[in-house]
Amino acid sequence: MATALSMTMNKSTYKDQNVSSPYETALLQYDRAVGHLDLPTSVVEYMRYPRREFTVNFPVRRDDGSTEMFTGYRVHHSTVLGPSKGGIRYSLHVDLDEVRALAMWMTWKCALMGLPYGGAKGGVIVDPKTLSMGELERLTRRYASELIPLISPQSDVPAPDMGTNAQVMAWIMDTYSMTVGYSVPAVVTGKPLEIGGSEGRTSATGHGVVICMVEALKRQGITDPSNISVVVQGFGNVGTYAANHAFELGFKVVAVSDVNGGIYNPNGLDIQAVRAYYAETGALKDFGNAENITNEELLALPCDVLIPAAMESQITRLNADKVKAKLVVEGANGPTTPAADDILNDKGVLVIPDILANAGGVTVSYFEWVQDLQAFFWDQEEISRQLRRLMIKAYDFTAHTAEEYDINMRTAAQVAAIKRVAQALQTRGFYP
Ligand code: NAD
């Protein structure tokens, strides 16, 4: 079956190239961070492990009447600070270790942002582009019904991630609601507005990335966007909104890419025209007035800011020395391996880490959950104001921690987050 094969290929690719897999990256980052903290071994060990892991194999009826088996996961890394929160990914790259890594990063991200959540992640091994709408709906509803013992507004609240979107969240919300017998909008976030979604959720991660980029530049005395060139890898939810928002603010977005490669114009791309072209053709290739490039070439382009917004392990020990950007703002989760981090650090590249830079999504998800629970909705202006306030607060918190411990922003973000979880864990105590 194609799904099982790609799982093996995914794992062996990391091994063959001798680069860290996402879970190895997450654990190495954790070890580096806890090394700066004087925590009891029991607490360090507890936070190292996912709290629970769920694997499900389930059938989906194809449109031609045949049935295919799929495998899905949901991992709750931590519930110390509150219900676990984290996206659901549909991709052929999904495996249990990847989901574990993403769940752990969610724990630190929510803690860093001061949200009352633990961390979780889910995924199904599937390329959603190969399914019809009907097949996608049946796959989603079956996976959602398998998750019912785990999810609820009080226990675990999923959201979109790679390969899923607001429609997928609507099907999960409906499946859950049909099962319990009444509508429960707060069981997922990232829903369409008409069923209890929030203003500003779709663009939130990309906007948060740009808030962090602007903040990092401002702290280096750079306030004029017109001379700052920006490269964005990934043209999905995060990449598109990040590129678009940067473009709207007057930054020169010189290159963007998707899984099939990218386009480059050193004088800047008209991102609105690129979006229209992408919507029409489904590709970036051959967009007029730009050069076609590979993803490998994109990462090595001369530019001021690089925004990796595609997937994990893109900047590795094999290509980190080729990165020319002075600032890397991580839109994706885990795009930089620890070995690459060291190389970038030695080159004096400032990396704004994923758990800070892409936290805009979970922050507006939190706003959505709060609005659903109180059944009272905020306008776009209020969402933007609160998002900006929390992003800058978390940026400050990370920068102060970096100064206090004399460490880089990646380790500082993890140290700050881990301290919060450890403190809550110690206050609650070990059960029983
Ligand atoms: P998406 O599915 O909407 O888009 C992913 C994009 O990356 C697509 O353009 C795809 O073609 C491209 N891509 C995939 N593999 C690639 C590769 N090997 N090289 C280059 N490009 C590749 O996903 P998304 O929601 O935008 O998520 C992107 C990243 O951001 C993921 O790491 C995700 O975990 C992270 N993230 C997403 C959110 C969110 O709110 N959606 C929040 C926080 C973090």
Coordinates of C-alpha atoms and ligand atoms in Angstrom, one line a residue:
M1 CA 0.0 0.0 0.0
A2 CA 1.4 3.4 -0.9
T3 CA 0.8 4.8 2.6
A4 CA 3.0 2.2 4.3
L5 CA 5.8 2.6 1.7
S6 CA 6.0 6.4 2.1
M7 CA 6.2 6.0 5.9
T8 CA 9.3 3.9 5.5
M9 CA 10.8 6.2 2.9
N10 CA 10.2 9.2 5.2
K11 CA 12.1 7.6 8.0
S12 CA 15.0 6.3 5.9
T13 CA 15.4 9.6 4.2
Y14 CA 16.5 11.2 7.5
K15 CA 18.7 8.3 8.3
D16 CA 20.3 8.1 4.8
Q17 CA 21.1 11.8 4.9
N18 CA 22.3 11.6 8.5
V19 CA 20.0 14.5 9.5
S20 CA 17.8 14.5 12.6
S21 CA 14.2 13.4 12.3
P22 CA 11.6 15.8 13.8
Y23 CA 11.4 13.7 17.0
E24 CA 15.2 13.6 17.4
T25 CA 15.2 17.4 16.9
A26 CA 12.5 17.9 19.5
L27 CA 14.3 15.8 22.1
L28 CA 17.7 17.3 21.4
Q29 CA 16.2 20.8 21.7
Y30 CA 14.5 19.7 25.0
D31 CA 17.8 18.3 26.4
R32 CA 19.6 21.6 25.5
A33 CA 16.9 23.7 27.2
V34 CA 16.6 21.6 30.4
G35 CA 20.4 21.7 30.7
H36 CA 20.0 25.4 31.7
L37 CA 17.4 24.7 34.3
D38 CA 17.8 23.3 37.8
L39 CA 14.9 20.9 37.7
P40 CA 14.4 17.6 39.6
T41 CA 15.2 14.6 37.4
S42 CA 11.6 13.3 37.9
V43 CA 10.2 16.5 36.4
V44 CA 12.6 16.4 33.5
E45 CA 11.8 12.8 32.7
Y46 CA 8.0 13.3 33.0
M47 CA 8.0 16.2 30.5
R48 CA 10.2 14.2 28.1
Y49 CA 7.4 11.6 27.4
P50 CA 4.1 12.0 25.6
R51 CA 1.2 11.5 28.1
R52 CA -0.8 9.3 25.7
E53 CA -0.6 8.0 22.2
F54 CA -3.4 6.7 20.1
T55 CA -3.1 4.8 16.8
V56 CA -6.1 3.8 14.7
N57 CA -6.4 1.8 11.5
F58 CA -9.7 2.3 9.7
P59 CA -11.4 1.7 6.4
V60 CA -12.6 4.3 3.9
R61 CA -15.0 3.5 1.0
R62 CA -13.7 4.9 -2.3
D63 CA -16.0 6.4 -4.9
D64 CA -15.6 3.2 -7.0
G65 CA -17.0 1.0 -4.2
S66 CA -13.7 -0.4 -3.1
T67 CA -12.4 0.0 0.5
E68 CA -8.9 1.1 1.5
M69 CA -7.3 1.0 5.0
F70 CA -5.7 4.2 6.5
T71 CA -3.7 4.8 9.6
G72 CA -4.2 7.8 11.9
Y73 CA -2.6 9.0 15.2
R74 CA -3.4 11.5 18.0
V75 CA -0.7 12.2 20.6
H76 CA -1.3 14.1 23.8
H77 CA 2.1 15.3 24.9
S78 CA 1.0 17.2 28.0
T79 CA -2.2 18.2 29.8
V80 CA -0.5 19.9 32.7
L81 CA -1.6 23.5 31.8
G82 CA -5.1 22.6 30.5
P83 CA -6.8 20.7 27.6
S84 CA -4.4 19.6 25.0
K85 CA -4.4 21.6 21.8
G86 CA -2.9 20.9 18.4
G87 CA -3.5 20.5 14.7
I88 CA -4.4 17.5 12.5
R89 CA -2.2 16.8 9.5
Y90 CA -3.0 14.8 6.4
S91 CA 0.2 13.9 4.7
L92 CA 2.1 10.9 3.4
H93 CA 5.0 12.0 5.7
V94 CA 3.0 11.4 8.8
D95 CA 4.3 8.8 11.3
L96 CA 4.1 8.4 15.0
D97 CA 7.4 10.0 15.7
E98 CA 6.5 13.0 13.6
V99 CA 3.2 13.4 15.6
R100 CA 5.1 13.0 18.9
A101 CA 7.5 15.8 17.9
L102 CA 4.7 18.1 16.8
A103 CA 2.7 17.4 20.0
M104 CA 5.8 18.2 22.2
W105 CA 6.3 21.5 20.3
M106 CA 2.7 22.4 20.9
T107 CA 3.2 22.0 24.7
W108 CA 6.1 24.5 24.6
K109 CA 4.3 26.8 22.2
C110 CA 1.1 27.1 24.3
A111 CA 3.2 27.5 27.5
L112 CA 5.4 30.2 25.9
M113 CA 2.3 32.1 24.8
G114 CA 0.7 31.9 28.2
L115 CA -2.3 29.9 26.9
P116 CA -4.2 27.6 29.3
Y117 CA -3.4 24.5 27.1
G118 CA -1.2 21.4 26.9
G119 CA 0.1 20.1 23.6
A120 CA -1.3 17.5 21.2
K121 CA -1.1 16.7 17.5
G122 CA -2.8 14.3 15.1
G123 CA -2.3 13.0 11.7
V124 CA -3.5 10.6 9.0
I125 CA -1.1 9.0 6.5
V126 CA -2.8 10.1 3.3
D127 CA -2.2 12.5 0.4
P128 CA -5.5 14.5 0.5
K129 CA -5.0 15.6 -3.1
T130 CA -5.6 12.0 -4.2
L131 CA -9.1 11.9 -2.6
S132 CA -12.4 13.2 -4.0
M133 CA -14.4 15.5 -1.7
G134 CA -16.6 12.6 -0.8
E135 CA -13.7 10.4 0.1
L136 CA -12.0 13.2 2.1
E137 CA -15.3 13.7 4.0
R138 CA -15.7 9.9 4.8
L139 CA -12.0 9.6 5.8
T140 CA -12.4 12.7 8.1
R141 CA -15.7 11.6 9.7
R142 CA -14.4 8.1 10.4
Y143 CA -11.1 9.4 11.9
A144 CA -13.1 11.9 13.9
S145 CA -15.4 9.2 15.3
E146 CA -12.4 7.2 16.3
L147 CA -11.1 10.2 18.2
I148 CA -14.3 10.8 20.1
P149 CA -13.1 9.2 23.3
L150 CA -10.1 11.7 23.3
I151 CA -11.5 15.0 22.1
S152 CA -13.9 17.6 23.7
P153 CA -13.8 21.3 24.5
Q154 CA -12.5 20.3 28.0
S155 CA -10.0 17.6 27.1
D156 CA -8.4 18.0 23.6
V157 CA -9.2 20.5 20.9
P158 CA -7.9 19.8 17.3
A159 CA -7.2 22.5 14.6
P160 CA -6.0 22.5 11.0
D161 CA -2.4 21.8 10.0
M162 CA -0.7 20.7 6.7
G163 CA -3.3 19.1 4.3
T164 CA -6.4 20.0 6.4
N165 CA -8.5 23.2 6.5
A166 CA -11.7 24.8 7.8
Q167 CA -13.9 22.3 5.9
V168 CA -12.2 19.4 7.5
M169 CA -12.7 21.0 10.9
A170 CA -16.4 21.5 10.1
W171 CA -16.7 17.7 9.4
I172 CA -15.0 16.9 12.7
M173 CA -17.2 19.4 14.6
D174 CA -20.4 17.9 12.9
T175 CA -19.3 14.3 13.5
Y176 CA -18.7 15.0 17.2
S177 CA -21.9 17.0 17.5
M178 CA -24.0 14.3 15.9
T179 CA -22.6 11.7 18.3
V180 CA -23.3 13.6 21.5
G181 CA -26.7 14.9 20.1
Y182 CA -26.1 18.7 20.3
S183 CA -23.8 21.3 18.6
V184 CA -20.4 21.6 20.2
P185 CA -18.5 24.3 18.2
A186 CA -15.6 24.5 20.8
V187 CA -14.5 20.9 20.1
V188 CA -12.3 22.2 17.2
T189 CA -10.8 25.5 16.1
G190 CA -10.1 26.8 12.6
K191 CA -13.8 26.2 11.7
P192 CA -15.7 28.3 9.1
L193 CA -17.2 31.5 10.5
E194 CA -20.8 30.3 10.0
I195 CA -20.4 27.5 12.5
G196 CA -18.5 29.3 15.3
G197 CA -15.2 30.0 13.7
S198 CA -13.2 33.2 14.5
E199 CA -12.4 36.2 12.4
G200 CA -8.7 36.2 11.5
R201 CA -8.0 32.5 12.2
T202 CA -7.1 31.5 8.6
S203 CA -4.5 34.3 8.3
A204 CA -3.3 34.2 12.0
T205 CA -0.2 32.1 11.7
G206 CA 1.1 34.0 8.7
H207 CA 0.3 37.3 10.4
G208 CA 2.1 36.2 13.6
V209 CA 5.2 35.3 11.6
V210 CA 5.3 38.8 10.1
I211 CA 4.7 40.4 13.5
C212 CA 7.8 38.5 14.7
M213 CA 9.8 39.5 11.6
V214 CA 9.0 43.2 12.0
E215 CA 9.8 43.0 15.7
A216 CA 13.2 41.3 15.1
L217 CA 14.1 43.9 12.5
K218 CA 12.9 46.8 14.6
R219 CA 15.1 45.7 17.5
Q220 CA 18.0 45.8 15.0
G221 CA 17.1 49.4 14.1
I222 CA 15.5 48.5 10.8
T223 CA 12.1 50.1 10.2
D224 CA 12.0 50.7 6.4
P225 CA 10.6 47.6 4.8
S226 CA 11.2 48.7 1.2
N227 CA 14.9 47.6 1.3
I228 CA 14.3 44.3 3.0
S229 CA 14.1 41.2 0.8
V230 CA 12.1 38.2 2.0
V231 CA 12.1 34.6 0.8
V232 CA 9.2 32.3 1.7
Q233 CA 9.4 28.5 1.4
G234 CA 5.9 26.9 1.3
F235 CA 2.8 28.5 -0.3
G236 CA 0.1 26.9 1.8
N237 CA -1.8 28.5 4.6
V238 CA 1.2 29.8 6.5
G239 CA 3.4 30.8 3.6
T240 CA 0.7 32.5 1.6
Y241 CA -0.5 34.7 4.4
A242 CA 3.1 35.5 5.5
A243 CA 4.2 36.4 2.0
N244 CA 1.0 38.4 1.4
H245 CA 1.2 40.3 4.7
A246 CA 4.9 41.1 4.2
F247 CA 4.1 42.3 0.7
E248 CA 1.2 44.5 2.0
L249 CA 3.5 46.1 4.5
G250 CA 5.9 47.0 1.7
F251 CA 8.6 44.3 2.1
K252 CA 10.3 43.0 -1.1
V253 CA 9.2 39.4 -1.3
V254 CA 11.7 38.1 -3.8
A255 CA 10.9 34.3 -3.9
V256 CA 8.2 31.8 -2.9
S257 CA 7.9 28.1 -3.4
D258 CA 5.7 25.0 -2.9
V259 CA 6.6 21.3 -2.9
N260 CA 7.3 21.5 -6.7
G261 CA 9.8 24.4 -6.5
G262 CA 9.6 28.1 -6.6
I263 CA 9.9 31.4 -8.4
Y264 CA 12.5 34.2 -7.9
N265 CA 12.6 37.9 -8.9
P266 CA 15.4 39.9 -7.1
N267 CA 13.3 43.1 -7.6
G268 CA 10.3 41.6 -5.8
L269 CA 7.2 39.6 -6.8
D270 CA 3.7 41.0 -6.9
I271 CA 2.3 38.5 -4.3
Q272 CA -1.3 39.3 -5.1
A273 CA -0.7 38.4 -8.8
V274 CA 1.2 35.3 -7.7
R275 CA -1.7 34.2 -5.6
A276 CA -4.1 34.7 -8.5
Y277 CA -1.8 32.7 -10.8
Y278 CA -1.5 29.9 -8.3
A279 CA -5.3 29.8 -7.8
E280 CA -5.8 29.5 -11.5
T281 CA -3.0 27.1 -12.5
G282 CA -2.3 25.3 -9.2
A283 CA 1.4 25.9 -9.8
L284 CA 4.0 28.7 -9.3
K285 CA 6.2 27.5 -12.2
D286 CA 6.4 29.8 -15.2
F287 CA 4.8 32.8 -13.5
G288 CA 5.8 35.6 -15.8
N289 CA 8.7 37.9 -14.9
A290 CA 10.4 35.5 -12.6
E291 CA 12.9 32.7 -12.7
N292 CA 11.9 29.1 -11.9
I293 CA 14.0 27.7 -9.0
T294 CA 14.3 24.5 -6.9
N295 CA 13.6 24.5 -3.1
E296 CA 17.3 23.9 -2.5
E297 CA 18.2 27.0 -4.6
L298 CA 15.5 29.0 -2.7
L299 CA 17.0 28.3 0.7
A300 CA 20.4 29.6 -0.6
L301 CA 19.1 32.8 -2.2
P302 CA 20.7 36.2 -1.3
C303 CA 18.1 37.8 0.9
D304 CA 17.6 39.5 4.3
V305 CA 14.9 37.3 5.7
L306 CA 14.1 33.6 5.1
I307 CA 10.7 32.3 6.2
P308 CA 10.6 28.5 6.0
A309 CA 6.9 27.8 6.1
A310 CA 6.6 24.3 4.5
M311 CA 7.6 21.4 6.8
E312 CA 10.2 20.0 9.2
S313 CA 13.9 19.4 8.6
Q314 CA 14.4 21.7 5.6
I315 CA 17.5 23.5 6.9
T316 CA 20.0 20.8 7.9
R317 CA 23.7 20.3 8.4
L318 CA 23.8 19.7 4.6
N319 CA 22.6 23.2 3.5
A320 CA 22.7 25.5 6.6
D321 CA 26.1 27.0 5.5
K322 CA 24.5 28.1 2.2
V323 CA 21.8 30.2 3.9
K324 CA 22.5 33.9 3.2
A325 CA 19.7 35.4 5.1
K326 CA 20.6 37.3 8.3
L327 CA 17.2 36.5 9.9
V328 CA 15.3 33.2 9.8
V329 CA 11.7 33.4 11.0
E330 CA 10.3 29.8 11.3
G331 CA 6.7 29.6 10.0
A332 CA 6.9 25.8 9.8
N333 CA 7.3 23.6 12.8
G334 CA 10.8 22.2 13.2
P335 CA 12.2 23.4 9.9
T336 CA 15.8 23.7 11.3
T337 CA 17.7 20.7 12.7
P338 CA 19.9 21.2 15.8
A339 CA 23.1 20.7 13.7
A340 CA 21.8 23.5 11.4
D341 CA 20.9 25.6 14.3
D342 CA 24.6 25.5 15.5
I343 CA 25.8 26.4 12.0
L344 CA 23.4 29.4 11.7
N345 CA 24.3 30.5 15.2
D346 CA 28.0 30.4 14.4
K347 CA 27.3 32.5 11.3
G348 CA 25.5 35.1 13.4
V349 CA 22.1 34.4 11.8
L350 CA 19.2 35.3 14.1
V351 CA 16.6 32.5 14.2
I352 CA 13.2 33.3 15.6
P353 CA 12.1 29.8 16.6
D354 CA 8.9 28.1 15.5
I355 CA 7.2 27.9 18.9
L356 CA 7.3 31.7 19.0
A357 CA 7.2 32.7 15.3
N358 CA 4.2 30.5 14.2
A359 CA 2.2 30.8 17.5
G360 CA -0.3 33.2 15.9
G361 CA -2.4 30.2 14.8
V362 CA -2.8 28.6 18.2
T363 CA -3.3 32.0 19.7
V364 CA -6.3 32.9 17.5
S365 CA -7.5 29.3 18.0
Y366 CA -7.5 30.1 21.7
F367 CA -9.6 33.2 20.9
E368 CA -11.9 31.0 18.9
W369 CA -12.4 28.5 21.7
V370 CA -13.0 31.3 24.2
Q371 CA -15.6 32.9 21.9
D372 CA -17.3 29.5 21.4
L373 CA -17.4 28.8 25.1
Q374 CA -18.9 32.2 26.0
A375 CA -21.0 32.3 22.8
F376 CA -20.0 35.9 22.2
F377 CA -17.9 36.9 19.2
W378 CA -15.3 39.5 18.7
D379 CA -14.6 41.6 15.5
Q380 CA -11.5 41.4 13.3
E381 CA -10.1 44.6 15.0
E382 CA -10.3 43.0 18.4
I383 CA -8.7 39.8 17.2
S384 CA -5.8 41.6 15.5
R385 CA -5.2 43.8 18.5
Q386 CA -5.1 40.8 20.9
L387 CA -3.0 38.7 18.6
R388 CA -0.4 41.5 18.3
R389 CA -0.4 42.1 22.1
L390 CA 0.2 38.4 22.9
M391 CA 2.8 37.9 20.1
I392 CA 4.9 40.9 21.3
K393 CA 4.5 39.9 24.9
A394 CA 5.9 36.4 24.1
Y395 CA 8.7 37.9 22.0
D396 CA 9.7 40.1 25.0
F397 CA 9.5 37.1 27.3
T398 CA 11.8 35.1 25.0
A399 CA 14.2 38.0 24.5
H400 CA 14.5 38.6 28.2
T401 CA 15.1 34.9 28.9
A402 CA 17.8 34.9 26.2
E403 CA 19.5 37.8 27.9
E404 CA 19.1 36.3 31.4
Y405 CA 20.6 32.9 30.5
D406 CA 22.9 34.2 27.7
I407 CA 21.4 31.8 25.2
N408 CA 19.9 32.0 21.7
M409 CA 16.2 32.7 20.9
R410 CA 15.5 29.0 20.2
T411 CA 16.8 27.7 23.5
A412 CA 15.3 30.8 25.3
A413 CA 11.8 30.1 24.0
Q414 CA 12.1 26.5 25.1
V415 CA 13.6 27.4 28.5
A416 CA 10.8 30.0 29.2
A417 CA 8.1 27.5 28.2
I418 CA 9.5 24.5 30.0
K419 CA 9.8 26.5 33.2
R420 CA 6.1 27.4 33.1
V421 CA 5.1 23.7 32.6
A422 CA 7.6 22.5 35.2
Q423 CA 6.3 25.0 37.7
A424 CA 2.6 24.0 37.1
L425 CA 3.6 20.3 37.3
Q426 CA 5.4 20.8 40.6
T427 CA 2.5 22.7 42.0
R428 CA 0.0 20.1 41.0
G429 CA 2.3 17.2 42.1
F430 CA 2.5 13.7 40.8
Y431 CA -0.8 11.7 41.0
P432 CA -1.6 9.7 43.1
Ligands
NAD1 P1 -0.3 23.6 3.9 O1 -0.6 22.2 3.7 O2 -1.4 24.7 3.8 O3 0.9 24.1 3.0 C1 2.2 23.5 3.0 C2 3.0 24.1 1.9 O4 4.3 23.6 1.9 C3 2.4 23.8 0.5 O5 2.6 24.9 -0.3 C4 3.3 22.6 0.0 O6 3.3 22.5 -1.4 C5 4.6 23.0 0.6 N1 5.6 21.9 0.8 C6 5.3 20.7 1.3 N2 6.4 20.0 1.3 C7 7.4 20.8 0.8 C8 8.8 20.6 0.6 N3 9.4 19.5 0.9 N4 9.5 21.7 0.1 C9 8.9 22.8 -0.1 N5 7.6 23.1 0.1 C10 6.9 22.0 0.5 O7 0.3 23.7 5.4 P2 0.4 24.9 6.4 O8 -0.8 24.8 7.3 O9 0.7 26.1 5.7 O10 1.6 24.4 7.3 C11 3.0 24.6 7.0 C12 3.9 24.5 8.2 O11 3.4 25.4 9.2 C13 3.8 23.1 8.9 O12 5.1 22.9 9.4 C14 2.8 23.3 10.0 O13 2.9 22.4 11.0 C15 3.2 24.7 10.4 N6 2.1 25.4 11.1 C16 0.9 25.6 10.6 C17 -0.1 26.3 11.3 C18 -1.5 26.6 10.7 O14 -2.2 27.4 11.4 N7 -1.8 26.1 9.6 C19 0.2 26.8 12.5 C20 1.5 26.7 13.1 C21 2.4 26.0 12.3

